[in-house]
mmCIF file of C-alpha atoms and ligand atoms in Angstrom:
data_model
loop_
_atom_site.group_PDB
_atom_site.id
_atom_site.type_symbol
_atom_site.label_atom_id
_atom_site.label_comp_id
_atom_site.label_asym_id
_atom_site.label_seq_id
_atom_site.Cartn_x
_atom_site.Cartn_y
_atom_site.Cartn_z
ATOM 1 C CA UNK A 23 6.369 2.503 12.628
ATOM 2 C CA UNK A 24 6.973 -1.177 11.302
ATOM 3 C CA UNK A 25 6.880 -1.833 7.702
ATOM 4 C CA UNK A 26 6.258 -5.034 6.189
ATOM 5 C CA UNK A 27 7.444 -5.488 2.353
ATOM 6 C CA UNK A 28 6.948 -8.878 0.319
ATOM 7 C CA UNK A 29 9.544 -9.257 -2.300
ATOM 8 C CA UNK A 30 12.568 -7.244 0.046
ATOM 9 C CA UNK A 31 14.938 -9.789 -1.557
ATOM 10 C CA UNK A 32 14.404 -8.266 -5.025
ATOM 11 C CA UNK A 33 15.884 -4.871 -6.642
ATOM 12 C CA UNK A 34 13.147 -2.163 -5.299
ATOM 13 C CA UNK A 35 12.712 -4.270 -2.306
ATOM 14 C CA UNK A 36 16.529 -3.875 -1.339
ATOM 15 C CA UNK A 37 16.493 0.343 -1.839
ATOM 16 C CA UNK A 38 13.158 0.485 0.251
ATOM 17 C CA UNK A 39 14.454 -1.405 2.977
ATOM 18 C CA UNK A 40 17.793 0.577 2.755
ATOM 19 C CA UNK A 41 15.763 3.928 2.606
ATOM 20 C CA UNK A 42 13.302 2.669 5.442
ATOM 21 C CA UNK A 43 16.019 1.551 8.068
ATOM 22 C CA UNK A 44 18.115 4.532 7.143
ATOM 23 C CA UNK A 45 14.788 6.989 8.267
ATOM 24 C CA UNK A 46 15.047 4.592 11.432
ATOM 25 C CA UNK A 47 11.653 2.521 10.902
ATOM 26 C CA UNK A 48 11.666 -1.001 11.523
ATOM 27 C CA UNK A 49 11.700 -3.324 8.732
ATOM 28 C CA UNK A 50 10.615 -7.278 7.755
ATOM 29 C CA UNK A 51 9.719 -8.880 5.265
ATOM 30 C CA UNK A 52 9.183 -12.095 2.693
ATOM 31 C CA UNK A 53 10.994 -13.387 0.204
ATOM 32 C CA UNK A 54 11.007 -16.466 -1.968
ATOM 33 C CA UNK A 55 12.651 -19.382 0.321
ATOM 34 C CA UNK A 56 14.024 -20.665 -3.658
ATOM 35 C CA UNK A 57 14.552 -16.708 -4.349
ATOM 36 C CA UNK A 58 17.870 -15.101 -4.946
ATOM 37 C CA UNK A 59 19.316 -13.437 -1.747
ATOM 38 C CA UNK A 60 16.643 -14.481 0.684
ATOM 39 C CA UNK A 61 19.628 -13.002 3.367
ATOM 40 C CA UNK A 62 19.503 -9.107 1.858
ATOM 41 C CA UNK A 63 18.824 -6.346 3.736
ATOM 42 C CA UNK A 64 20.544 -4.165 5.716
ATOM 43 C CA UNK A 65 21.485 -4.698 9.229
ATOM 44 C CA UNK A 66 18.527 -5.027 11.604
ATOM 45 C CA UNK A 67 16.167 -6.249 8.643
ATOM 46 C CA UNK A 68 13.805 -9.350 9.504
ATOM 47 C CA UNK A 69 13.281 -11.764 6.336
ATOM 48 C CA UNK A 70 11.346 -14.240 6.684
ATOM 49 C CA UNK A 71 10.712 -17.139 3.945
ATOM 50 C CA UNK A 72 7.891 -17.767 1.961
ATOM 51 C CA UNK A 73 5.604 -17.438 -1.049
ATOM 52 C CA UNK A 74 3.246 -14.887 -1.268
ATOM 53 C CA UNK A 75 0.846 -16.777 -2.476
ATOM 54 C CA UNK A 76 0.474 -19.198 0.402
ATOM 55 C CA UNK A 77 -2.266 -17.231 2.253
ATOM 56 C CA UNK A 78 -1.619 -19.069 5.437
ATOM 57 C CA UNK A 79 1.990 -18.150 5.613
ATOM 58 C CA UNK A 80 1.420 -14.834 4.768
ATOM 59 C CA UNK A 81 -2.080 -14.475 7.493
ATOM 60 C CA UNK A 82 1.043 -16.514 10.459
ATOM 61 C CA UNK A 83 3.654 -14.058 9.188
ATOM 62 C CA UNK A 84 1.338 -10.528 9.252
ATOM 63 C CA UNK A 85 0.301 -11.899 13.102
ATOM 64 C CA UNK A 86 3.984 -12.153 14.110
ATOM 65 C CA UNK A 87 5.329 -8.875 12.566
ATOM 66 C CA UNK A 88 1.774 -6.420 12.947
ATOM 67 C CA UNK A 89 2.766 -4.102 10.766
ATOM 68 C CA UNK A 90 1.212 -0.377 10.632
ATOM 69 C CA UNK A 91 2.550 -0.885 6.793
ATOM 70 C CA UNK A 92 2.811 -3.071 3.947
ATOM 71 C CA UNK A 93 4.435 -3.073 0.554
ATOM 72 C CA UNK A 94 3.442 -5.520 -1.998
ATOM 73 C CA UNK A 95 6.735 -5.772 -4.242
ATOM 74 C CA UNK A 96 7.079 -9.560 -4.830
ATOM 75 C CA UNK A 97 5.970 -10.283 -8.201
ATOM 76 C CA UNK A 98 7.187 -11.901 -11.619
ATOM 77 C CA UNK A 99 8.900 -8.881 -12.596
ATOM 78 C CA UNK A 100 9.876 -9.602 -16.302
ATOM 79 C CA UNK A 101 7.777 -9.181 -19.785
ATOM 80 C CA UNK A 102 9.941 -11.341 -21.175
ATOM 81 C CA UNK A 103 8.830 -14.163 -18.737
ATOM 82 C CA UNK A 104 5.734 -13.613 -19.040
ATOM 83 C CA UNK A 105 5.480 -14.445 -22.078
ATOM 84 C CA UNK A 106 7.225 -17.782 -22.012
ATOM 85 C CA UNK A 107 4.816 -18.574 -18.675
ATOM 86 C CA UNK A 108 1.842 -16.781 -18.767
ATOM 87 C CA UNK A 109 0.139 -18.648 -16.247
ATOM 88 C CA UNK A 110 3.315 -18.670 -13.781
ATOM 89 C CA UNK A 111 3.164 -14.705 -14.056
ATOM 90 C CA UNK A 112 -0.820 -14.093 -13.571
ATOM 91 C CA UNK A 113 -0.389 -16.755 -10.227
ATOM 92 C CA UNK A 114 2.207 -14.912 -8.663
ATOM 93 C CA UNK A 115 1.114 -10.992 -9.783
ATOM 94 C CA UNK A 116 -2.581 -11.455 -9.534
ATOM 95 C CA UNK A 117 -3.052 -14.526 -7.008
ATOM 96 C CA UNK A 118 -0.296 -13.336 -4.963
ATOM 97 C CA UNK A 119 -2.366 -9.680 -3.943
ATOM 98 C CA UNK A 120 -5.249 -11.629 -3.426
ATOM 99 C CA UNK A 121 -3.338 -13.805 -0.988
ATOM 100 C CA UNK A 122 -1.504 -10.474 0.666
ATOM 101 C CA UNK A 123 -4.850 -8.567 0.826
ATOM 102 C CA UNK A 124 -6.642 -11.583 2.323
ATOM 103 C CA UNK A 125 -4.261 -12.072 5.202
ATOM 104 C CA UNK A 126 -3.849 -8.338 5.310
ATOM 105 C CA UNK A 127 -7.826 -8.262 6.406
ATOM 106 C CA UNK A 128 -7.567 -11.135 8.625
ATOM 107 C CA UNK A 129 -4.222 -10.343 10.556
ATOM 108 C CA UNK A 130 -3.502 -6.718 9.892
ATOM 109 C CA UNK A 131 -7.167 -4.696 8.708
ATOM 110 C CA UNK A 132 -5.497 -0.944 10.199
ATOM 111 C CA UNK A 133 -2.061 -1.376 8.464
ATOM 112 C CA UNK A 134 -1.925 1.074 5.230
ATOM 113 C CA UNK A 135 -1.176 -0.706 1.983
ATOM 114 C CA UNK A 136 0.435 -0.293 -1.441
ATOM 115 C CA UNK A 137 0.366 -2.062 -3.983
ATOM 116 C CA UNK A 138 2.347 -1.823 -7.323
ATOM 117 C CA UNK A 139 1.010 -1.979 -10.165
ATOM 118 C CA UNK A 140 2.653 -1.283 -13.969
ATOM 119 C CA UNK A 141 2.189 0.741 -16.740
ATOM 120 C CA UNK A 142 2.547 -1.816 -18.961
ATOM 121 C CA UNK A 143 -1.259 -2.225 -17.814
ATOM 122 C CA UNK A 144 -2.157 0.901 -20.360
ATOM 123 C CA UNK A 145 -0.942 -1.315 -23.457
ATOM 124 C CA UNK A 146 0.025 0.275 -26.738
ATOM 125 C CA UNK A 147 -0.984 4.404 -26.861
ATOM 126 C CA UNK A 148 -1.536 6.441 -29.368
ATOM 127 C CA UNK A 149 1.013 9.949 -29.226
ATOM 128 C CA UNK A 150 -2.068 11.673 -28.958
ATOM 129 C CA UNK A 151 -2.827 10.436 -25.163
ATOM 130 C CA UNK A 152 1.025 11.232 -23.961
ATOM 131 C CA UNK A 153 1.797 11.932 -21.251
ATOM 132 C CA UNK A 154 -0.517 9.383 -19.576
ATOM 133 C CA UNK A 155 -2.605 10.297 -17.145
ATOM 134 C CA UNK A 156 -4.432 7.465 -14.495
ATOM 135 C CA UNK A 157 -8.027 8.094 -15.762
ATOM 136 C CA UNK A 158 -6.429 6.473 -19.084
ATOM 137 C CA UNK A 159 -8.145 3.366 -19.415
ATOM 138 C CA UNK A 160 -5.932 0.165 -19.260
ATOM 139 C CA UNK A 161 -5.716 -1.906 -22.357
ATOM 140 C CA UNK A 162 -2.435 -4.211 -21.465
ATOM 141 C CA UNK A 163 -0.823 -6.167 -24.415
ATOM 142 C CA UNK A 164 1.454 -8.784 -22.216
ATOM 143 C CA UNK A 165 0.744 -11.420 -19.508
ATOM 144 C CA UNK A 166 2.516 -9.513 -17.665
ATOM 145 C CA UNK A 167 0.547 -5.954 -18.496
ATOM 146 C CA UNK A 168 -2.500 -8.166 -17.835
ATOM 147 C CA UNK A 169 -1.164 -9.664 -14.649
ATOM 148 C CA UNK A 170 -0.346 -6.103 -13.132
ATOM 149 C CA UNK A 171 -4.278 -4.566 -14.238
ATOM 150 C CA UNK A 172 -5.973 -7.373 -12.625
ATOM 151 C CA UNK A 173 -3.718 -6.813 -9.288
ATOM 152 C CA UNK A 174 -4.736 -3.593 -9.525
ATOM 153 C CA UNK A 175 -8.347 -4.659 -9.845
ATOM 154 C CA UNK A 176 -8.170 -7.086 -6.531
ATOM 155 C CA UNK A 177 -6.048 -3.862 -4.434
ATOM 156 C CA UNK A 178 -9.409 -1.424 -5.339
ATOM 157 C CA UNK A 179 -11.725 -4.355 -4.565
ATOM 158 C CA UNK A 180 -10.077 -4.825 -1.156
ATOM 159 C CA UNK A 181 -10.415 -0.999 -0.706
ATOM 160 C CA UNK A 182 -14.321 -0.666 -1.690
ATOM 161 C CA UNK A 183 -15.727 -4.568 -0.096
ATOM 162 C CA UNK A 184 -12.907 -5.326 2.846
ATOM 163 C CA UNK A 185 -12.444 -1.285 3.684
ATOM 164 C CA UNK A 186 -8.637 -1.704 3.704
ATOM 165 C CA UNK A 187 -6.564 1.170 3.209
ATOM 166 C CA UNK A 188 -4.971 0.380 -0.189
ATOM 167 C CA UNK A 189 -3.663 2.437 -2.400
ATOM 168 C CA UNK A 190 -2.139 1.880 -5.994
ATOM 169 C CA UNK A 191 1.237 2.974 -7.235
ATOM 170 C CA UNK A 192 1.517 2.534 -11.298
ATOM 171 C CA UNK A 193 4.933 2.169 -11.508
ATOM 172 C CA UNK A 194 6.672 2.834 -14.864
ATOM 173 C CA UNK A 195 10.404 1.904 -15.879
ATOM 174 C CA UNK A 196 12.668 2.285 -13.115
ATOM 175 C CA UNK A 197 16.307 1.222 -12.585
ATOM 176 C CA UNK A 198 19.427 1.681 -10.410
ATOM 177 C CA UNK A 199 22.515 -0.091 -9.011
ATOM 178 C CA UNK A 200 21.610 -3.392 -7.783
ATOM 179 C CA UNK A 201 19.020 -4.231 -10.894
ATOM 180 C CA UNK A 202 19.177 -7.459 -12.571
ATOM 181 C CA UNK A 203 20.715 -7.603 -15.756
ATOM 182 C CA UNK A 204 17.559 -9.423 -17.581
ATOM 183 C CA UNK A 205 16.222 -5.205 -17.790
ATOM 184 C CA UNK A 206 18.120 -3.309 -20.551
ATOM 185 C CA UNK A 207 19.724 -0.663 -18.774
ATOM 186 C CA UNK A 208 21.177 -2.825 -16.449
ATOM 187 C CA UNK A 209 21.816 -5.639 -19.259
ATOM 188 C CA UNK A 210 23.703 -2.587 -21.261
ATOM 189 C CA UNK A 211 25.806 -1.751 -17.984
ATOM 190 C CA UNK A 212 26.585 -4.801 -17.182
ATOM 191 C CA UNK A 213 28.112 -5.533 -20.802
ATOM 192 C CA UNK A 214 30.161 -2.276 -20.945
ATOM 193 C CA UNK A 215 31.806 -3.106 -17.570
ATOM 194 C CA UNK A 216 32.913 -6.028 -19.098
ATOM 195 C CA UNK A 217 33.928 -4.879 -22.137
ATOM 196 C CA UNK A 218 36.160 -2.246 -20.286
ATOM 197 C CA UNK A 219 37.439 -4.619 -18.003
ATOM 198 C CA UNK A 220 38.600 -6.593 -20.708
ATOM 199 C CA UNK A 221 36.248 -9.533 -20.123
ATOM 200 C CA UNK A 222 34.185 -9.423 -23.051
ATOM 201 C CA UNK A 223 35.659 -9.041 -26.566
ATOM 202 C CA UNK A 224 32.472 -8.847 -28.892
ATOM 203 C CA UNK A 225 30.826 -5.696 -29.005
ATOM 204 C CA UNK A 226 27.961 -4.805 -26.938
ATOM 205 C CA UNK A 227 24.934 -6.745 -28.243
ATOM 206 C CA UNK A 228 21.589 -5.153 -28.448
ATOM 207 C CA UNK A 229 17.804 -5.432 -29.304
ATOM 208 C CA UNK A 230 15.200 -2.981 -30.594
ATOM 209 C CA UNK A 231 16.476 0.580 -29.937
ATOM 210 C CA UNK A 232 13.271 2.724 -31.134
ATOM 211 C CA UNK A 233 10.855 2.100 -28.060
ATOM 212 C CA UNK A 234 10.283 5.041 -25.989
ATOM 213 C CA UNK A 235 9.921 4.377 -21.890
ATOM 214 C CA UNK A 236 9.599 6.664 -18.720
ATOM 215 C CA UNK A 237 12.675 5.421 -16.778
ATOM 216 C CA UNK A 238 13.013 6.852 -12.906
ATOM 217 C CA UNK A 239 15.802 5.719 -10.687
ATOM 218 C CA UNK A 240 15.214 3.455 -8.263
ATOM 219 C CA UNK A 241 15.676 5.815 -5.227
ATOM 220 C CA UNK A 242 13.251 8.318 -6.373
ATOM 221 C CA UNK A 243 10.540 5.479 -6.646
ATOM 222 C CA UNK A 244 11.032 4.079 -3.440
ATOM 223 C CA UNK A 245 11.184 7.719 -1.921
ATOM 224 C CA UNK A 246 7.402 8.240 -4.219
ATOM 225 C CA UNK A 247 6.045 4.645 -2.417
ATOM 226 C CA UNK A 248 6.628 5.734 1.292
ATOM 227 C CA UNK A 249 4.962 9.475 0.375
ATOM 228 C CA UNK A 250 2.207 7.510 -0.657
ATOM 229 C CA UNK A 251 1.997 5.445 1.975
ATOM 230 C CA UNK A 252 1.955 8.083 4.175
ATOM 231 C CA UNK A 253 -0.106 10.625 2.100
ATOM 232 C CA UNK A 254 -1.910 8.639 -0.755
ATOM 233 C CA UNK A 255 -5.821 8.189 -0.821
ATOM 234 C CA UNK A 256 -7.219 4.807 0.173
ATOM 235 C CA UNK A 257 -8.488 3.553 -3.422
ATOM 236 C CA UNK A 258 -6.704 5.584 -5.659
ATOM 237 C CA UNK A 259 -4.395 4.841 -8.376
ATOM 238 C CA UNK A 260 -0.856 7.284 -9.015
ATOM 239 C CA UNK A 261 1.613 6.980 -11.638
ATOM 240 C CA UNK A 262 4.725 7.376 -10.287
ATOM 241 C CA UNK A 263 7.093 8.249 -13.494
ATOM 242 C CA UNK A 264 9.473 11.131 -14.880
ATOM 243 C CA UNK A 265 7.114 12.506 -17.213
ATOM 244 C CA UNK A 266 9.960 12.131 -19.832
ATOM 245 C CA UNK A 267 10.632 9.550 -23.100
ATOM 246 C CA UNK A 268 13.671 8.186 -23.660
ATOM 247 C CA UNK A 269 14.043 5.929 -26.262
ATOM 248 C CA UNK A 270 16.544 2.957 -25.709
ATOM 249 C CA UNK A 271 19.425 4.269 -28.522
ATOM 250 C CA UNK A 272 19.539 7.418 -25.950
ATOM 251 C CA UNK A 273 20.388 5.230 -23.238
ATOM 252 C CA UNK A 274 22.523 3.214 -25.114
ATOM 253 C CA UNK A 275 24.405 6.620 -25.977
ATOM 254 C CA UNK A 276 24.767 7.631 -22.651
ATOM 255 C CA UNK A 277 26.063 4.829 -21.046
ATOM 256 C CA UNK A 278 28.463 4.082 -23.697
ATOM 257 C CA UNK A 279 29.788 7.864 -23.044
ATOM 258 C CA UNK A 280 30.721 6.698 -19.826
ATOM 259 C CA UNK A 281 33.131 3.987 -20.885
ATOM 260 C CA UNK A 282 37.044 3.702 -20.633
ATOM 261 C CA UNK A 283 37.182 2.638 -24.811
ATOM 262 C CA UNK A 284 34.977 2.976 -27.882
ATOM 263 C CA UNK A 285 32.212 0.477 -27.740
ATOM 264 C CA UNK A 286 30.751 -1.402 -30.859
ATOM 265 C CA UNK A 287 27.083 -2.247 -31.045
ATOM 266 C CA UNK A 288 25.877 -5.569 -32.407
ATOM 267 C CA UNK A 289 22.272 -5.927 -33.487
ATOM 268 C CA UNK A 290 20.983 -9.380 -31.620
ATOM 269 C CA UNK A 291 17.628 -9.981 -32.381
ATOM 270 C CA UNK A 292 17.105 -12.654 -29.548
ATOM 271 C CA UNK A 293 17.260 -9.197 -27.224
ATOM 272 C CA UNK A 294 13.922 -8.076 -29.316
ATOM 273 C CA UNK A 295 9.896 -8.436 -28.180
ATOM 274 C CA UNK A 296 7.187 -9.167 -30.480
ATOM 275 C CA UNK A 297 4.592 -7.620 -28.171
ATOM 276 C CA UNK A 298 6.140 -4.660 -27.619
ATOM 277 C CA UNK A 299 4.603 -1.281 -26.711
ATOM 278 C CA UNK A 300 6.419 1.764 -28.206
ATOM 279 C CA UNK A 301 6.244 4.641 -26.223
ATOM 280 C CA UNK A 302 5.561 4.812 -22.568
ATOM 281 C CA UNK A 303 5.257 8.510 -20.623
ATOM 282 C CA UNK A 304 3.561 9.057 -17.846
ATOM 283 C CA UNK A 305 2.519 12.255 -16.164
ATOM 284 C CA UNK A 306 3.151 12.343 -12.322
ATOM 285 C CA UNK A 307 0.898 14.881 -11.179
ATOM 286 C CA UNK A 308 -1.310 13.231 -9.278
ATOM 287 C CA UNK A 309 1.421 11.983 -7.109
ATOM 288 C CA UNK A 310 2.711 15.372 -6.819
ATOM 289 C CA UNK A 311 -0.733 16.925 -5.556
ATOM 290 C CA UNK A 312 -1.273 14.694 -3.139
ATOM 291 C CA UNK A 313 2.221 14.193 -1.659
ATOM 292 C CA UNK A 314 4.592 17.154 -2.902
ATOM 293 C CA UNK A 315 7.065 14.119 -4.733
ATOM 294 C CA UNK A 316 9.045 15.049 -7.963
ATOM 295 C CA UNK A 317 11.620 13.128 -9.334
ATOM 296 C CA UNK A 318 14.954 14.075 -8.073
ATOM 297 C CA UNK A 319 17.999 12.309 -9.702
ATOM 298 C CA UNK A 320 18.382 13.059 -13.438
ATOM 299 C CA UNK A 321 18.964 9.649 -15.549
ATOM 300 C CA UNK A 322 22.467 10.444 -16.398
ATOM 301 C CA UNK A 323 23.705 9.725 -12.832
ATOM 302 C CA UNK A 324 21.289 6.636 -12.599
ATOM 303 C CA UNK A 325 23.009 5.602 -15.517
ATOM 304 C CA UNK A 326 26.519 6.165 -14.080
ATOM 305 C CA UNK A 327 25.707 4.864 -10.721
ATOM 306 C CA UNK A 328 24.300 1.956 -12.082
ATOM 307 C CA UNK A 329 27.623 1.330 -14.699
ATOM 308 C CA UNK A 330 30.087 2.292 -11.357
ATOM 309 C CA UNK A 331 27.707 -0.727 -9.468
ATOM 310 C CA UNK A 332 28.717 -3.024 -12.274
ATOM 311 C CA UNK A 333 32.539 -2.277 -12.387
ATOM 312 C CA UNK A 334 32.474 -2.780 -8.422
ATOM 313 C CA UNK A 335 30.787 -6.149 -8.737
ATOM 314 C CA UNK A 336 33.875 -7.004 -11.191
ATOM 315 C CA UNK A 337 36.070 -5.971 -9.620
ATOM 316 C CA UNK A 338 35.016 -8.026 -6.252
ATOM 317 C CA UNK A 339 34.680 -11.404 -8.620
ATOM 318 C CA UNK A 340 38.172 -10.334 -9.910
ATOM 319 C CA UNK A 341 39.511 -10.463 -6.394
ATOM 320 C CA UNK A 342 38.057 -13.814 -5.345
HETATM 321 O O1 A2R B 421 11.823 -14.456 -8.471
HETATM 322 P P1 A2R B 421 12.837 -14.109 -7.423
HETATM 323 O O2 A2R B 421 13.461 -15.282 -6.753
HETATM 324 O O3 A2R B 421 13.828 -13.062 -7.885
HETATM 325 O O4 A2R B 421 11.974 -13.398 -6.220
HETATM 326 C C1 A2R B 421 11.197 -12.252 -6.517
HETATM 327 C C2 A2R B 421 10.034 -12.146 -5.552
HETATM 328 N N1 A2R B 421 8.981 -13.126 -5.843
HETATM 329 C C3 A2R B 421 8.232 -13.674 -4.885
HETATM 330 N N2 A2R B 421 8.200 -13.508 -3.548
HETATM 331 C C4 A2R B 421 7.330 -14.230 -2.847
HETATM 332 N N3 A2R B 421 6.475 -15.119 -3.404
HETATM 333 C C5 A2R B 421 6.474 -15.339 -4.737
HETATM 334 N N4 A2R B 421 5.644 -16.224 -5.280
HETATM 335 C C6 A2R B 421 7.376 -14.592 -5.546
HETATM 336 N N5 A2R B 421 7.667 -14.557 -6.867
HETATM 337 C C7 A2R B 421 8.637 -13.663 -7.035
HETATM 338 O O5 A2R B 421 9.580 -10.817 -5.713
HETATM 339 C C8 A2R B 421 11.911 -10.940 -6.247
HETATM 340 O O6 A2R B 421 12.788 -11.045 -5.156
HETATM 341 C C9 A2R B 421 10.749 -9.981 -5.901
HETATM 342 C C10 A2R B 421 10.464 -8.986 -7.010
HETATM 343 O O7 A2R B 421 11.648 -8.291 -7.212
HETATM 344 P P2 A2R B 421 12.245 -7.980 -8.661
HETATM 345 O O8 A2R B 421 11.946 -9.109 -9.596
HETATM 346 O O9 A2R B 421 13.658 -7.573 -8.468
HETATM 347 O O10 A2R B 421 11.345 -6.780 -9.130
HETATM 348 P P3 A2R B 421 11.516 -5.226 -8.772
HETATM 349 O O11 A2R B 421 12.210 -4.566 -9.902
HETATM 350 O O12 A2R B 421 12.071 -5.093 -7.411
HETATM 351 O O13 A2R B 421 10.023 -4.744 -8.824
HETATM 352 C C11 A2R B 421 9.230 -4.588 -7.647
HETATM 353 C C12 A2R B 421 7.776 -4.422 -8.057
HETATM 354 C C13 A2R B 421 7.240 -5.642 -8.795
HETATM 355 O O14 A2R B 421 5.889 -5.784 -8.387
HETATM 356 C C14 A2R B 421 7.327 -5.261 -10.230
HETATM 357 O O15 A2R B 421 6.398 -5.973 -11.013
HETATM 358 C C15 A2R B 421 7.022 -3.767 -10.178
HETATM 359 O O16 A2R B 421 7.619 -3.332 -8.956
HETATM 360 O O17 A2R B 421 7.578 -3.048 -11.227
#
C-alpha cells in the first residue's frame, strides 16, 4: 500500500508518516520547496518539493508515486493568518484541493482520498447544539473557517461529478510534540520550558482564557485519518474530536502543574482574537460507527509529552 500525503513536512504530516512507515506502508509526499523541514520524515520517506497548488506538479508527481492513497494535509494552518491574509489562506486551503483533486482524477482516479477539513467551518454555536454533530450546518466566522468549508465543498464535488473516492475528516483542535508554537498549547509549553530552564524571566504571557475547544492528540488523529481511509464512506463528512470542552485556563492549569517552579501568568492581549468562536465540541460518533476509532490518549499526557518535547528541544540548543 503506498500513501501519498501533501503537507508531510508539517506537524500532522510528520506523526502520519511516522505512524504509516512504522505499520510498514510506503510513504511520499509534498512539501513546500520554501516550507520548513522540506527533509522530515522518517527513514525511507520520499519528499518531494512543491506547491500544492501547481496542478501540473502535483498531476507529474501523482504519475511518479501512483499511490492507492492520498492525504491532503498541506494547508495554511493558522486563524491567526488568516486573518492578516485572507486571500493567501482561501488560495492555498480551497485552490490547493481543487488542484490535488484535479490531478488526483487525471493521474490517480482508484487511489482513496481524505481530505481535512476544520471545525472552525461550523462558526460560533449556540450551547444548545453541543456536542456537534456533522449534519450541523456550517456557518464559519474566519478566512480560515471559510477556507476549510469551501475545501470541503470541492472534496464532495469531486466525489458526486469526478466519482473519486473522497472522504472528509472535520478535524477539531489537535496537538502533540512536534506542534508549532504559533497554537496555544504548544505556545504555553514552549514558554514553561523556558521559564524552567531559566531562559525566560517574565512570567508566562497569555491571551483569552474563557474559549472552550475539543483538543485530541495528535496520534489519535492520525490513527482516526488512516481508519477512515480504510473504512470511511466515499462522500461523507466525520468529525474526528474528543467529544470533550476544555477551556484554555484548564490547559493553562495543567501544564503549569507540570513545571519544576511556580509559574506567573501575564495577561497579553496581542495573544487575543477578535473573531473568536467560544466553545467548540464535537461528537465523534460517526467516526466510531463506521470505523470502531475512540480517542485513546487522555490530554494530560498530550500535555506532558508535548512540555517533555519542548525541554528536549532546549536542551539540544543548549548543547550546540
Ligand atoms: O507553511 P509551511 O511552510 O509550514 O508548509 C505547510 C504546508 N503548506 C503547503 N504545502 C504545499 N503547498 C502549499 N501551497 C502549502 N502551504 C502550506 O502544509 C505545512 O508544512 C503543511 C501544513 O502543516 P501545519 O501547518 O503544521 O498544519 P497541521 O497542524 O499539520 O495540520 C494539517 C491539516 C491542515 O489541513 C490543517 O488546516 C488541518 O489539518 O487542521
Amino acid at each position: 500500500m503506498r500513501t501519498f500525503i501533501t503537507g508531510i513536512a508539517g506537524f500532522v504530516g510528520q506523526h502520519l508518516a511516522a505512524h504509516l512507515t512504522a505499520e510498514g506502508e510506503e510513504v511520499a509526499g509534498l512539501a513546500l520547496a520554501a516550507g520548513r523541514r522540506p527533509e522530515a520524515g522518517p527513514a525511507g520517506v520520499r519528499v518531494h518539493e512543491g506547491d500544492v497548488c501547481h496542478g501540473e506538479r502535483v498531476r507529474a508527481l501523482l504519475k511518479e508515486v501512483r499511490p492507492d492513497r492520498i492525504i491532503h494535509l498541506a494547508a495554511r494552518s493558522s486563524v491567526a493568518d488568516s486573518l492578516r491574509d485572507p486571500w493567501g489562506t482561501f488560495a492555498v486551503n480551497a485552490g490547493g484541493t481543487v488542484s490535488l483533486l484535479e490531478a488526483a482524477a487525471a493521474a490517480a482516479p482508484a487511489a482513496r482520498i481524505l481530505v481535512i477539513g476544520s471545525a472552525e467551518a461550523y462558526g460560533e454555536v449556540r450551547e444548545e447544539e453541543l456536542p456537534l454533530t456533522e449534519r450541523r450546518p456550517l456557518e464559519p466566522l474566519t478566512p480560515y473557517g471559510i477556507s476549510k468549508a469551501a475545501a470541503e465543498q470541492v472534496a464532495l464535488f469531486y466525489r458526486r461529478a469526478r466519482g473519486l473516492h473522497v472522504v472528509v475528516a472535520r478535524a477539531f483542535n489537535h496537538t502533540g510534540p512536534g506542534q508549532e508554537p504559533t497554537f496555544v498549547c504548544s505556545d504555553f509549553a514552549r514558554q514553561i520550558a523556558r521559564i524552567d530552564a531559566g531562559r525566560e524571566r517574565a512570567g508566562l504571557r497569555v491571551g483569552d482564557l474563557t474559549a472552550r475547544r475539543d483538543f485530541l492528540d495528535v496520534r489519535d488523529v492520525v490513527r482516526a485519518y488512516v481508519l477512515l481511509l480504510e473504512k470511511g464512506d466515499a462522500g461523507e463528512v466525520y468529525n474526528v474530536c474528543s467529544g470533550k470542552a476544555w477551556s484554555i485556563g484548564e490547559i493553562l492549569e495543567i501544564l503549569r502543574g507540570y513545571a519544576g517552579r511556580p509559574i506567573a501568568v501575564e495577561a497579553d492581549p496581542a495573544r487575543g482574537r477578535s473573531e473568536d468562536v467560544p466553545t467548540l465540541v464535537g461528537s465523534f460518533a460517526k467516526l466510531e460507527a463506521a470505523t470502531g476509532w475512540r480517542p485513546g490518549i487522555p490530554l494530560e499526557r498530550t500535555l506532558k509529552d508535548l512540555l517533555d518535547s519542548w525541554r528536549a528541544v532546549l536542551e539540544k540548543d543548549q548543547r550546540r
